[in-house]
Amino acid sequence: YFTSFNKKSTQVLRLDKRGAASVWMDETEGINGTFLSFDGKLLGAQAYGHRIVKVAFGDLTAPKYETLLEDESLNQPNDVCQSPSGDLFFTDPDFKNRQTSAVYHLAATGKVTKIIDDMPLPNGIITSLDGKTLYVGDSHQAIWRSYPINEDGTVGAGKTFLDPDT
């Protein structure tokens, strides 16, 4: 499962076989980054809906989103991941001005906390398998940073993890 993201139509596609994909979900309100949740559902960062959603696999003639977070003040949620604790982390880049970009922690309780606001364009996010480190890519700086994850889901000071030559 992967996304096809553009201004006119955003879709989630399914790779059926080598070289052949089909539309699994259409008109997704900007689902871009996805992650397979620990309960076997698809998590999605919904840019135009300003949401983090969860969708069950199966017949989606009328897909039912479970909205985990909806906040119109967000720029456009872009990528999402789940830590081993069950908490979610997501990026909210400000593609237009690179002034209000942030990374958020969404606790299983529903509490949302801004945890990173010093990256111009966070885009790409994953936790380590042990849940102790958060890795965030920055599309403007073209680097990846790593942050130690505290027990409450906040993070410690970040450091450059990867600064590729290209």
Short mmCIF file of C-alpha atoms in Angstrom, two decimals:
data_model
loop_
_atom_site.label_atom_id
_atom_site.label_comp_id
_atom_site.label_asym_id
_atom_site.label_seq_id
_atom_site.Cartn_x
_atom_site.Cartn_y
_atom_site.Cartn_z
CA TYR A 1 0.00 0.00 0.00
CA PHE A 2 1.37 3.40 -0.95
CA THR A 3 0.10 6.88 -1.71
CA SER A 4 -0.30 8.86 -4.89
CA PHE A 5 -0.34 12.46 -3.78
CA ASN A 6 -1.08 15.46 -5.97
CA LYS A 7 -3.27 18.56 -5.85
CA LYS A 8 -6.13 17.11 -7.92
CA SER A 9 -6.45 13.66 -6.38
CA THR A 10 -4.86 11.83 -3.50
CA GLN A 11 -5.17 8.08 -3.42
CA VAL A 12 -3.94 5.06 -1.55
CA LEU A 13 -2.87 2.42 -4.04
CA ARG A 14 -2.32 -1.30 -3.56
CA LEU A 15 0.46 -3.12 -5.37
CA ASP A 16 -1.37 -6.17 -6.71
CA LYS A 17 1.60 -7.74 -8.47
CA ARG A 18 4.85 -6.61 -9.98
CA GLY A 19 4.08 -3.63 -12.21
CA ALA A 20 0.36 -3.55 -11.40
CA ALA A 21 -1.36 -1.37 -8.82
CA SER A 22 -5.01 -0.63 -8.13
CA VAL A 23 -6.76 2.21 -6.32
CA TRP A 24 -7.58 1.04 -2.79
CA MET A 25 -8.86 4.42 -1.56
CA ASP A 26 -9.79 7.45 -3.63
CA GLU A 27 -10.26 11.09 -2.61
CA THR A 28 -8.47 10.63 0.71
CA GLU A 29 -8.35 14.34 1.68
CA GLY A 30 -4.61 14.30 1.29
CA ILE A 31 -3.44 11.11 2.97
CA ASN A 32 0.28 11.18 2.37
CA GLY A 33 2.41 9.40 4.98
CA THR A 34 1.09 6.04 6.15
CA PHE A 35 2.09 3.48 8.76
CA LEU A 36 0.83 -0.01 9.57
CA SER A 37 -0.47 0.25 13.14
CA PHE A 38 0.09 -2.44 15.72
CA ASP A 39 -3.59 -3.39 15.53
CA GLY A 40 -3.29 -4.07 11.80
CA LYS A 41 -4.92 -0.91 10.48
CA LEU A 42 -3.51 1.80 8.24
CA LEU A 43 -2.57 5.05 9.95
CA GLY A 44 -2.60 8.09 7.70
CA ALA A 45 -1.53 11.73 7.92
CA GLN A 46 -4.34 13.59 6.18
CA ALA A 47 -2.95 16.91 4.90
CA TYR A 48 -6.13 18.59 3.65
CA GLY A 49 -8.33 17.20 6.41
CA HIS A 50 -5.84 18.30 9.08
CA ARG A 51 -6.23 14.87 10.67
CA ILE A 52 -4.48 11.75 11.79
CA VAL A 53 -6.71 8.84 10.82
CA LYS A 54 -6.89 5.07 11.07
CA VAL A 55 -8.54 2.89 8.42
CA ALA A 56 -9.32 -0.83 8.52
CA PHE A 57 -8.29 -2.97 5.56
CA GLY A 58 -11.06 -4.69 3.62
CA ASP A 59 -13.97 -3.56 1.47
CA LEU A 60 -13.71 0.19 1.21
CA THR A 61 -16.61 1.02 -1.08
CA ALA A 62 -17.51 3.50 1.67
CA PRO A 63 -14.33 3.82 3.75
CA LYS A 64 -14.76 4.61 7.41
CA TYR A 65 -12.01 6.68 8.93
CA GLU A 66 -11.43 6.56 12.62
CA THR A 67 -10.30 10.09 13.38
CA LEU A 68 -7.57 10.04 16.01
CA LEU A 69 -6.90 13.79 15.79
CA GLU A 70 -8.49 16.67 13.91
CA ASP A 71 -7.06 20.16 14.29
CA GLU A 72 -7.62 22.91 11.72
CA SER A 73 -4.69 24.87 13.18
CA LEU A 74 -2.26 22.27 11.83
CA ASN A 75 -0.46 23.14 8.59
CA GLN A 76 -0.83 19.83 6.81
CA PRO A 77 0.04 16.60 8.62
CA ASN A 78 2.46 14.76 6.37
CA ASP A 79 4.00 11.66 7.95
CA VAL A 80 3.04 9.46 10.90
CA CYS A 81 4.54 6.57 12.83
CA GLN A 82 3.68 4.54 15.91
CA SER A 83 6.14 3.79 18.69
CA PRO A 84 6.25 0.45 20.51
CA SER A 85 4.37 2.13 23.39
CA GLY A 86 1.41 2.69 21.04
CA ASP A 87 1.85 6.46 20.94
CA LEU A 88 1.96 8.25 17.59
CA PHE A 89 4.37 10.84 16.28
CA PHE A 90 3.66 12.97 13.22
CA THR A 91 5.19 15.76 11.17
CA ASP A 92 3.36 18.98 10.31
CA PRO A 93 5.50 20.86 7.78
CA ASP A 94 4.90 24.44 6.71
CA PHE A 95 5.80 23.95 3.05
CA LYS A 96 4.94 27.53 2.08
CA ASN A 97 6.99 29.57 4.59
CA ARG A 98 8.99 27.05 6.66
CA GLN A 99 8.13 29.14 9.76
CA THR A 100 5.57 27.09 11.71
CA SER A 101 6.68 23.51 11.01
CA ALA A 102 6.52 21.12 13.94
CA VAL A 103 6.56 17.51 15.08
CA TYR A 104 3.88 16.31 17.49
CA HIS A 105 3.37 13.47 19.93
CA LEU A 106 -0.14 12.00 20.10
CA ALA A 107 -0.48 9.90 23.25
CA ALA A 108 -2.80 6.91 23.40
CA THR A 109 -4.90 9.05 25.79
CA GLY A 110 -5.49 11.58 22.98
CA LYS A 111 -3.23 14.27 24.43
CA VAL A 112 -1.29 16.14 21.74
CA THR A 113 2.05 17.80 22.47
CA LYS A 114 4.30 19.79 20.15
CA ILE A 115 7.71 18.25 20.72
CA ILE A 116 9.93 19.71 17.95
CA ASP A 117 9.71 23.17 16.42
CA ASP A 118 13.28 23.88 15.32
CA MET A 119 13.23 22.13 11.94
CA PRO A 120 12.29 24.17 8.84
CA LEU A 121 10.57 21.29 7.03
CA PRO A 122 10.13 18.01 8.96
CA ASN A 123 9.15 15.38 6.44
CA GLY A 124 9.67 11.72 7.24
CA ILE A 125 9.48 10.17 10.70
CA ILE A 126 10.10 6.81 12.37
CA THR A 127 10.94 5.50 15.83
CA SER A 128 13.62 2.99 16.61
CA LEU A 129 12.44 -0.58 17.20
CA ASP A 130 13.02 -0.21 20.94
CA GLY A 131 11.02 3.06 21.04
CA LYS A 132 13.86 5.05 22.56
CA THR A 133 14.80 7.21 19.56
CA LEU A 134 12.77 9.34 17.16
CA TYR A 135 14.24 9.93 13.70
CA VAL A 136 12.98 12.93 11.70
CA GLY A 137 14.01 13.97 8.20
CA ASP A 138 14.14 17.61 7.15
CA SER A 139 13.45 18.20 3.46
CA HIS A 140 14.79 21.75 3.48
CA GLN A 141 18.09 21.02 5.23
CA ALA A 142 18.33 17.56 3.58
CA ILE A 143 19.33 15.89 6.86
CA TRP A 144 17.96 13.37 9.34
CA ARG A 145 18.04 14.11 13.07
CA SER A 146 17.70 11.75 16.02
CA TYR A 147 16.01 12.61 19.33
CA PRO A 148 15.92 10.57 22.54
CA ILE A 149 12.29 9.85 23.48
CA ASN A 150 11.36 10.52 27.10
CA GLU A 151 8.79 8.40 28.96
CA ASP A 152 6.09 11.07 28.50
CA GLY A 153 6.61 11.18 24.71
CA THR A 154 8.54 14.42 24.68
CA VAL A 155 12.05 14.36 23.26
CA GLY A 156 15.48 15.46 24.36
CA ALA A 157 17.97 17.47 22.34
CA GLY A 158 18.29 16.38 18.74
CA LYS A 159 21.46 15.77 16.84
CA THR A 160 22.25 15.21 13.19
CA PHE A 161 22.02 11.52 12.48
CA LEU A 162 22.52 11.57 8.72
CA ASP A 163 23.84 14.36 6.50
CA PRO A 164 24.22 12.75 3.06
CA ASP A 165 26.55 14.12 0.41
CA THR A 166 23.67 14.34 -2.08
#
